[in-house]
Amino acid sequence: MAASSGDDAPRPNPLPSALVSNLQSVLAARRPPPAADEPGAAAAETSATEAESSGAPPVADEGPAKPAVLLTCAGGIRSPGLAALVDALVAGGRCDVHVCAPESDKPSCGHSITIHETIAATSVDFTGAKAFEISGTPVDCVSLALSGRLFSFTAPALVISGINAGPNCGYEMFHSSAIAAAREALLYDVPSITISLNWKKDESKDTDFKDAALVCLPLIHAALEGIEKGTFLRGCLLNIGVPSSPTTNKGFKLTKQSVCCPAQSWQGVSASRPTPATHFMGMHQSLGIQLAQLGKDASAAGAARRTNAQRKIVEVESVAATGKREVREVVKKLFRAEFIEKEHECLDEDIDLRALENGFISVTPLNIHGHVEPETGVTASDWLSAAVAPDKAKEDSVVTAEEQDAPDVAEEKEAPSAT
């Protein structure tokens, strides 16, 4: 028997398996069904007839396809808020969950995008969801996911950014990459929601994200139903804020964007602050002596470069008439910015921040420019009232039944409502 040539040998597929699977799904969805007069249709009909005559059980109808929902999170692919939202949606079973999130925490990069640089998309294991981590910004994640290059869909039914740690109220929306990700979906004419937990330092815990996901789940399901019926809000996103104690919330409340500006504090950073490596060297003196000896054996050119870098001296040609060269010192200072909490004097009970502080789940419509017209607010109010009405009616019926069973015991039970 003649040995097979190298050209006949099977060659490995250079494409990633996840990409091949997505391409196969797209091609299968686009393949038209065989006509009635084609051999394929006749064979299918024959197979169905044989299965029926043989008494085999019929194949169960899978029903209509579930809507696709895209999730991203400014806190990164491994943030507890994203994991809680994925678990809640998968357990709800109302949608197919897809995840595209940054590989690290990127909370305040606004609507920044990555241009002329390569971005990596790496598959990540999420139970019940297709997920990728992206070496870019949250806006990059949404843009790439909606391009059709990553997932089999080109336009999901809904994009959700969250659940993010810390509120996105007032003028924080200009810094927030969480709101920017939802705004990017809006630019593609895809409905979007952003969800944030009013995280309190030294008070909140990771399990609060699970509670926040559960209290927002009815509103997400109502949004999917409204999108399917064409009754969901158009031209604006919903910025949802969950109070620091989600389980004791007072219900949903339609709010307005406040004009509160986050307090930004700049602190000077000492250039001589010891680094972790310096601390390690101090604890291991013998290793430090060896490395110091290696430093002495370095080249003279390297030592000169280090000396010039420490002095921060740059020589430039003088523009003076003398023609001499002058030396100018370059000063380098280090600073670090942080957002700090501050008291807000606004007394309007209908703004987002005040609603959160009072224990409500704030629902603030925002358009691309950051505000909404009065008629949009009316439409949002009507939609929100209708969205939570079934839950309220159900809770009222439960209370009524309990009162009938135990008329002597009055148990007060407050259902989530829209205010």
Coordinates of C-alpha atoms in Angstrom, one line a residue:
M1 CA 0.0 0.0 0.0
A2 CA 1.4 3.4 -1.0
A3 CA 1.9 5.8 1.8
S4 CA -0.3 8.9 1.7
S5 CA 1.4 12.1 0.7
G6 CA 1.7 15.1 2.9
D7 CA -0.9 17.0 0.9
D8 CA -3.5 14.3 1.7
A9 CA -2.9 14.4 5.4
P10 CA -5.5 16.3 7.5
R11 CA -4.4 19.8 8.5
P12 CA -5.3 21.4 11.8
N13 CA -7.9 24.2 11.7
P14 CA -6.1 27.5 12.4
L15 CA -9.3 29.2 13.6
P16 CA -10.4 29.1 17.3
S17 CA -13.0 26.6 18.1
A18 CA -15.4 29.2 19.6
L19 CA -15.2 31.3 16.3
V20 CA -15.9 28.2 14.2
S21 CA -18.9 27.3 16.4
N22 CA -20.3 30.8 16.0
L23 CA -19.8 30.8 12.2
Q24 CA -21.5 27.4 11.9
S25 CA -24.5 28.8 13.9
V26 CA -24.8 31.8 11.6
L27 CA -24.6 29.7 8.5
A28 CA -27.2 27.2 9.8
A29 CA -29.6 30.1 10.6
R30 CA -29.2 31.6 7.2
R31 CA -29.7 28.3 5.3
P32 CA -33.2 28.3 3.7
P33 CA -35.5 25.4 4.3
P34 CA -35.8 22.9 1.4
A35 CA -38.7 23.4 -1.0
A36 CA -41.6 20.9 -1.1
D37 CA -40.4 19.5 -4.5
E38 CA -36.8 19.1 -3.5
P39 CA -35.3 15.7 -2.5
G40 CA -34.4 16.9 0.9
A41 CA -38.0 17.9 1.7
A42 CA -39.3 14.5 0.4
A43 CA -36.8 12.7 2.6
A44 CA -37.8 14.7 5.6
E45 CA -41.5 14.0 5.0
T46 CA -40.7 10.3 4.6
S47 CA -38.8 10.2 7.8
A48 CA -41.6 11.9 9.7
T49 CA -44.1 9.4 8.2
E50 CA -41.9 6.4 9.2
A51 CA -41.5 7.8 12.7
E52 CA -45.2 8.2 13.1
S53 CA -46.0 4.7 11.8
S54 CA -43.4 3.1 14.1
G55 CA -45.0 4.7 17.1
A56 CA -41.9 6.7 18.1
P57 CA -42.6 9.8 20.2
P58 CA -42.8 13.0 18.3
V59 CA -40.0 15.6 18.7
A60 CA -41.0 18.2 21.2
D61 CA -41.5 21.7 19.8
E62 CA -38.8 24.0 21.2
G63 CA -41.0 27.0 20.9
P64 CA -40.0 30.5 19.9
A65 CA -36.4 31.5 20.3
K66 CA -35.5 33.4 23.4
P67 CA -34.4 37.0 23.0
A68 CA -30.6 37.6 23.3
V69 CA -29.4 39.9 26.1
L70 CA -25.9 41.3 26.1
L71 CA -24.3 42.0 29.5
T72 CA -21.2 44.1 30.2
C73 CA -19.8 45.6 33.4
A74 CA -17.4 48.5 34.1
G75 CA -16.1 46.5 37.1
G76 CA -14.6 43.8 34.8
I77 CA -15.4 40.3 33.8
R78 CA -14.7 38.9 37.3
S79 CA -16.8 41.5 39.2
P80 CA -19.4 40.1 41.7
G81 CA -22.0 42.4 40.2
L82 CA -21.7 40.9 36.8
A83 CA -21.7 37.4 38.1
A84 CA -24.9 38.0 40.2
L85 CA -26.7 39.5 37.1
V86 CA -25.7 36.5 34.9
D87 CA -26.9 34.0 37.5
A88 CA -30.2 35.8 38.0
L89 CA -30.9 36.0 34.2
V90 CA -29.9 32.4 33.6
A91 CA -32.1 31.2 36.4
G92 CA -35.0 33.3 35.1
G93 CA -34.8 31.5 31.8
R94 CA -36.4 34.3 29.8
C95 CA -33.4 35.1 27.6
D96 CA -30.2 33.9 26.1
V97 CA -27.4 35.5 28.0
H98 CA -24.2 36.8 26.3
V99 CA -21.3 38.5 28.2
C100 CA -18.7 40.8 26.8
A101 CA -16.8 42.7 29.5
P102 CA -13.4 44.3 30.1
E103 CA -10.7 42.0 31.5
S104 CA -10.1 44.5 34.4
D105 CA -11.9 47.2 36.4
K106 CA -12.5 50.3 34.3
P107 CA -15.0 52.4 36.2
S108 CA -14.3 56.0 35.1
C109 CA -13.0 56.0 31.6
G110 CA -16.2 57.6 30.1
H111 CA -16.9 57.0 26.5
S112 CA -13.3 56.2 25.5
I113 CA -12.6 53.8 22.7
T114 CA -9.6 52.0 21.4
I115 CA -8.5 52.9 17.9
H116 CA -5.5 51.5 15.8
E117 CA -4.6 49.0 18.5
T118 CA -5.2 45.3 18.6
I119 CA -7.9 44.2 21.1
A120 CA -7.9 40.6 22.3
A121 CA -11.2 38.7 23.0
T122 CA -10.7 35.6 25.2
S123 CA -13.5 33.2 26.0
V124 CA -14.5 32.8 29.7
D125 CA -16.5 30.1 31.4
F126 CA -19.9 31.4 32.7
T127 CA -22.6 28.8 33.5
G128 CA -25.4 29.2 31.1
A129 CA -23.9 32.1 29.1
K130 CA -21.4 32.7 26.3
A131 CA -18.8 35.1 27.6
F132 CA -15.7 36.9 26.4
E133 CA -13.2 39.2 28.2
I134 CA -11.9 42.1 26.2
S135 CA -8.6 44.0 26.5
G136 CA -10.4 47.3 26.0
T137 CA -13.0 49.7 27.5
P138 CA -16.6 48.9 28.3
V139 CA -17.6 50.9 25.2
D140 CA -15.2 48.7 23.1
C141 CA -17.0 45.7 24.5
V142 CA -20.4 46.8 23.4
S143 CA -19.2 48.0 20.0
L144 CA -17.4 44.8 19.3
A145 CA -20.3 42.6 20.5
L146 CA -22.8 44.6 18.3
S147 CA -20.5 44.3 15.2
G148 CA -21.4 40.7 14.5
R149 CA -17.7 39.7 14.7
L150 CA -17.9 38.0 18.1
F151 CA -21.4 36.6 18.6
S152 CA -23.9 35.0 16.2
F153 CA -26.3 37.9 16.6
T154 CA -25.8 41.5 15.3
A155 CA -28.5 43.2 17.4
P156 CA -29.5 41.7 20.8
A157 CA -32.9 42.6 22.2
L158 CA -31.4 44.4 25.2
V159 CA -28.0 45.5 26.5
I160 CA -27.5 45.7 30.2
S161 CA -24.5 47.4 31.9
G162 CA -24.0 46.3 35.4
I163 CA -24.3 45.6 38.2
N164 CA -21.7 48.3 39.0
A165 CA -20.4 49.3 42.5
G166 CA -21.2 52.8 43.4
P167 CA -24.1 55.1 42.2
N168 CA -24.1 56.8 38.8
C169 CA -26.1 59.9 39.7
G170 CA -25.9 63.5 38.5
Y171 CA -22.8 64.6 36.6
E172 CA -21.1 61.3 37.4
M173 CA -22.6 60.1 34.1
F174 CA -19.9 62.0 32.2
H175 CA -17.2 60.0 34.0
S176 CA -19.0 56.7 34.2
S177 CA -18.0 54.0 31.8
A178 CA -21.0 52.0 33.0
I179 CA -23.4 54.6 31.5
A180 CA -21.2 55.1 28.5
A181 CA -21.5 51.4 27.6
A182 CA -25.3 51.7 27.7
R183 CA -25.1 54.9 25.7
E184 CA -23.0 53.1 23.1
A185 CA -25.9 50.6 22.6
L186 CA -28.3 53.5 22.2
L187 CA -26.2 54.8 19.4
Y188 CA -26.8 51.5 17.6
D189 CA -30.5 51.9 18.3
V190 CA -30.5 49.0 20.8
P191 CA -32.5 49.4 24.0
S192 CA -30.2 49.5 27.0
I193 CA -30.2 49.6 30.8
T194 CA -27.5 50.4 33.3
I195 CA -27.8 49.1 36.9
S196 CA -25.7 50.3 39.8
L197 CA -25.6 49.5 43.5
N198 CA -25.2 52.3 46.0
W199 CA -22.1 50.7 47.5
K200 CA -21.1 51.9 50.9
K201 CA -17.5 51.4 52.0
D202 CA -17.1 49.2 55.1
E203 CA -20.9 48.5 55.0
S204 CA -21.9 46.8 51.7
K205 CA -20.9 43.2 50.9
D206 CA -20.8 41.1 47.8
T207 CA -24.1 39.3 48.6
D208 CA -25.8 42.7 48.1
F209 CA -25.2 42.3 44.4
K210 CA -27.3 39.1 44.4
D211 CA -30.1 40.9 46.1
A212 CA -29.8 43.8 43.7
A213 CA -30.1 41.5 40.7
L214 CA -33.2 39.8 42.1
V215 CA -35.1 43.1 42.8
C216 CA -34.3 44.3 39.3
L217 CA -35.2 41.1 37.6
P218 CA -38.9 41.9 37.3
L219 CA -38.1 45.2 35.6
I220 CA -35.7 43.5 33.2
H221 CA -38.4 41.0 32.3
A222 CA -40.9 43.8 31.8
A223 CA -38.4 45.6 29.5
L224 CA -38.0 42.4 27.4
E225 CA -41.7 42.1 27.1
G226 CA -42.1 45.7 26.2
I227 CA -39.4 45.4 23.5
E228 CA -41.1 42.4 22.0
K229 CA -44.5 44.3 21.9
G230 CA -42.9 47.6 20.8
T231 CA -44.0 49.4 23.9
F232 CA -40.6 50.0 25.5
L233 CA -39.1 53.4 25.7
R234 CA -37.4 54.7 22.5
G235 CA -34.5 57.0 22.2
C236 CA -33.4 56.8 25.9
L237 CA -31.7 54.4 28.3
L238 CA -32.8 53.6 31.8
N239 CA -30.3 54.4 34.6
I240 CA -31.3 52.2 37.5
G241 CA -29.9 52.8 41.0
V242 CA -30.4 50.3 43.8
P243 CA -30.1 51.4 47.4
S244 CA -27.4 50.1 49.6
S245 CA -29.8 47.7 51.3
P246 CA -31.6 46.1 48.3
T247 CA -33.9 43.8 50.3
T248 CA -35.4 46.7 52.3
N249 CA -36.1 48.9 49.3
K250 CA -39.3 51.0 49.2
G251 CA -40.1 50.2 45.5
F252 CA -39.3 51.7 42.1
K253 CA -39.4 55.5 41.7
L254 CA -39.1 57.4 38.5
T255 CA -36.5 60.1 39.1
K256 CA -34.8 63.0 37.4
Q257 CA -31.1 63.4 36.9
S258 CA -29.6 65.5 39.6
V259 CA -27.1 68.3 39.1
C260 CA -24.8 67.0 41.8
C261 CA -21.1 67.0 40.8
P262 CA -18.9 64.4 42.4
A263 CA -16.2 65.7 44.8
Q264 CA -12.8 65.0 43.3
S265 CA -9.8 65.2 45.6
W266 CA -6.2 65.4 44.3
Q267 CA -3.5 64.2 46.6
G268 CA 0.3 64.5 46.1
V269 CA 2.2 61.3 45.9
S270 CA 5.8 61.2 47.1
A271 CA 8.3 60.0 44.6
S272 CA 10.4 58.5 47.4
R273 CA 7.5 56.4 48.8
P274 CA 8.9 52.9 49.4
T275 CA 7.6 50.4 46.9
P276 CA 6.7 46.8 47.7
A277 CA 10.0 45.7 46.1
T278 CA 11.9 48.1 48.3
H279 CA 10.1 46.7 51.4
F280 CA 11.0 43.2 50.3
M281 CA 14.6 44.1 49.8
G282 CA 14.7 45.6 53.3
M283 CA 13.5 42.3 54.8
H284 CA 16.0 40.3 52.8
Q285 CA 19.3 42.1 53.3
S286 CA 21.5 39.4 51.8
L287 CA 19.6 39.4 48.6
G288 CA 19.8 43.2 48.6
I289 CA 23.6 43.1 48.9
Q290 CA 23.9 40.7 46.0
L291 CA 21.7 42.8 43.8
A292 CA 23.6 45.9 44.9
Q293 CA 26.8 44.3 43.8
L294 CA 25.3 43.5 40.4
G295 CA 24.3 47.2 40.2
K296 CA 27.9 48.3 40.7
D297 CA 29.0 46.1 37.9
A298 CA 26.7 47.7 35.5
S299 CA 28.0 49.6 32.5
A300 CA 29.1 53.2 32.8
A301 CA 26.7 54.3 30.2
G302 CA 23.8 52.8 32.1
A303 CA 24.9 54.5 35.3
A304 CA 25.1 57.8 33.4
R305 CA 21.6 57.4 32.1
R306 CA 20.3 56.7 35.6
T307 CA 22.1 59.7 37.0
N308 CA 20.6 62.0 34.3
A309 CA 17.1 60.5 34.9
Q310 CA 17.4 61.2 38.7
R311 CA 18.5 64.8 38.2
K312 CA 15.8 65.4 35.6
I313 CA 18.1 67.8 33.7
V314 CA 17.5 68.5 30.0
E315 CA 20.0 70.5 27.8
V316 CA 18.4 72.7 25.2
E317 CA 19.8 75.2 22.8
S318 CA 19.4 78.8 24.0
V319 CA 17.7 81.4 21.8
A320 CA 19.8 84.1 23.3
A321 CA 22.2 86.2 21.2
T322 CA 25.2 84.7 22.9
G323 CA 24.7 81.4 21.2
K324 CA 25.5 79.6 24.5
R325 CA 23.7 76.5 25.7
E326 CA 21.7 76.8 28.8
V327 CA 20.4 74.1 31.2
R328 CA 16.7 73.9 32.2
E329 CA 15.4 71.8 34.9
V330 CA 12.4 69.5 34.2
V331 CA 10.2 69.2 37.3
K332 CA 8.1 66.0 37.7
K333 CA 5.4 65.8 40.3
L334 CA 3.1 62.8 41.1
F335 CA -0.6 63.1 42.0
R336 CA -3.5 60.8 42.6
A337 CA -7.2 61.6 42.2
E338 CA -10.1 60.1 44.1
F339 CA -13.8 60.6 44.4
I340 CA -15.0 61.4 47.9
E341 CA -18.5 61.4 49.4
K342 CA -20.0 64.7 50.4
E343 CA -23.3 66.0 51.7
H344 CA -25.8 67.2 49.1
E345 CA -28.0 70.2 49.9
C346 CA -30.6 69.6 47.2
L347 CA -34.0 69.0 48.7
D348 CA -35.8 67.8 45.6
E349 CA -37.2 64.4 46.5
D350 CA -37.6 63.4 42.8
I351 CA -33.9 63.4 41.9
D352 CA -31.9 60.2 41.6
L353 CA -29.5 60.6 44.5
R354 CA -32.2 61.6 47.0
A355 CA -34.4 58.7 46.0
L356 CA -31.4 56.3 46.6
E357 CA -30.7 57.9 50.0
N358 CA -34.4 57.4 50.9
G359 CA -34.3 53.7 50.1
F360 CA -36.0 53.7 46.7
I361 CA -34.8 52.0 43.5
S362 CA -34.3 55.0 41.2
V363 CA -35.2 54.8 37.5
T364 CA -33.9 57.7 35.5
P365 CA -34.4 58.0 31.7
L366 CA -31.4 59.4 29.9
N367 CA -30.9 60.2 26.3
I368 CA -27.6 60.4 24.4
H369 CA -27.1 64.0 25.6
G370 CA -27.9 63.2 29.2
H371 CA -31.4 64.6 29.6
V372 CA -34.9 63.8 28.5
E373 CA -37.8 65.9 27.2
P374 CA -40.9 66.3 29.5
E375 CA -43.0 64.1 27.2
T376 CA -40.5 61.4 27.5
G377 CA -40.7 61.5 31.3
V378 CA -44.5 61.1 31.1
T379 CA -44.1 58.1 28.8
A380 CA -41.5 56.6 31.1
S381 CA -43.8 57.1 34.1
D382 CA -46.6 55.3 32.3
W383 CA -44.4 52.4 31.3
L384 CA -42.9 52.0 34.7
S385 CA -46.3 52.0 36.4
A386 CA -47.5 49.3 34.0
A387 CA -44.3 47.3 34.4
V388 CA -44.6 46.9 38.1
A389 CA -48.4 46.8 38.3
P390 CA -48.6 43.0 37.8
D391 CA -46.2 42.4 40.7
K392 CA -48.2 44.8 42.9
A393 CA -51.5 43.1 42.1
K394 CA -50.0 39.7 42.8
E395 CA -48.7 40.9 46.2
D396 CA -52.1 42.5 47.0
S397 CA -53.8 39.2 46.3
V398 CA -51.5 37.3 48.5
V399 CA -52.1 39.7 51.4
T400 CA -55.9 39.5 50.8
A401 CA -55.7 35.7 51.0
E402 CA -53.7 35.7 54.2
E403 CA -56.2 38.1 55.8
Q404 CA -59.1 35.9 54.9
D405 CA -57.3 32.8 56.4
A406 CA -56.3 34.7 59.6
P407 CA -58.8 37.6 60.2
D408 CA -57.6 38.1 63.7
V409 CA -54.0 38.6 62.7
A410 CA -53.2 41.6 60.5
E411 CA -49.8 41.3 58.8
E412 CA -48.6 44.3 57.1
K413 CA -46.8 43.7 53.8
E414 CA -45.6 46.3 51.5
A415 CA -45.1 45.4 47.8
P416 CA -42.6 47.1 45.5
S417 CA -44.4 49.9 43.6
A418 CA -43.7 52.7 41.2
T419 CA -43.8 56.1 42.7

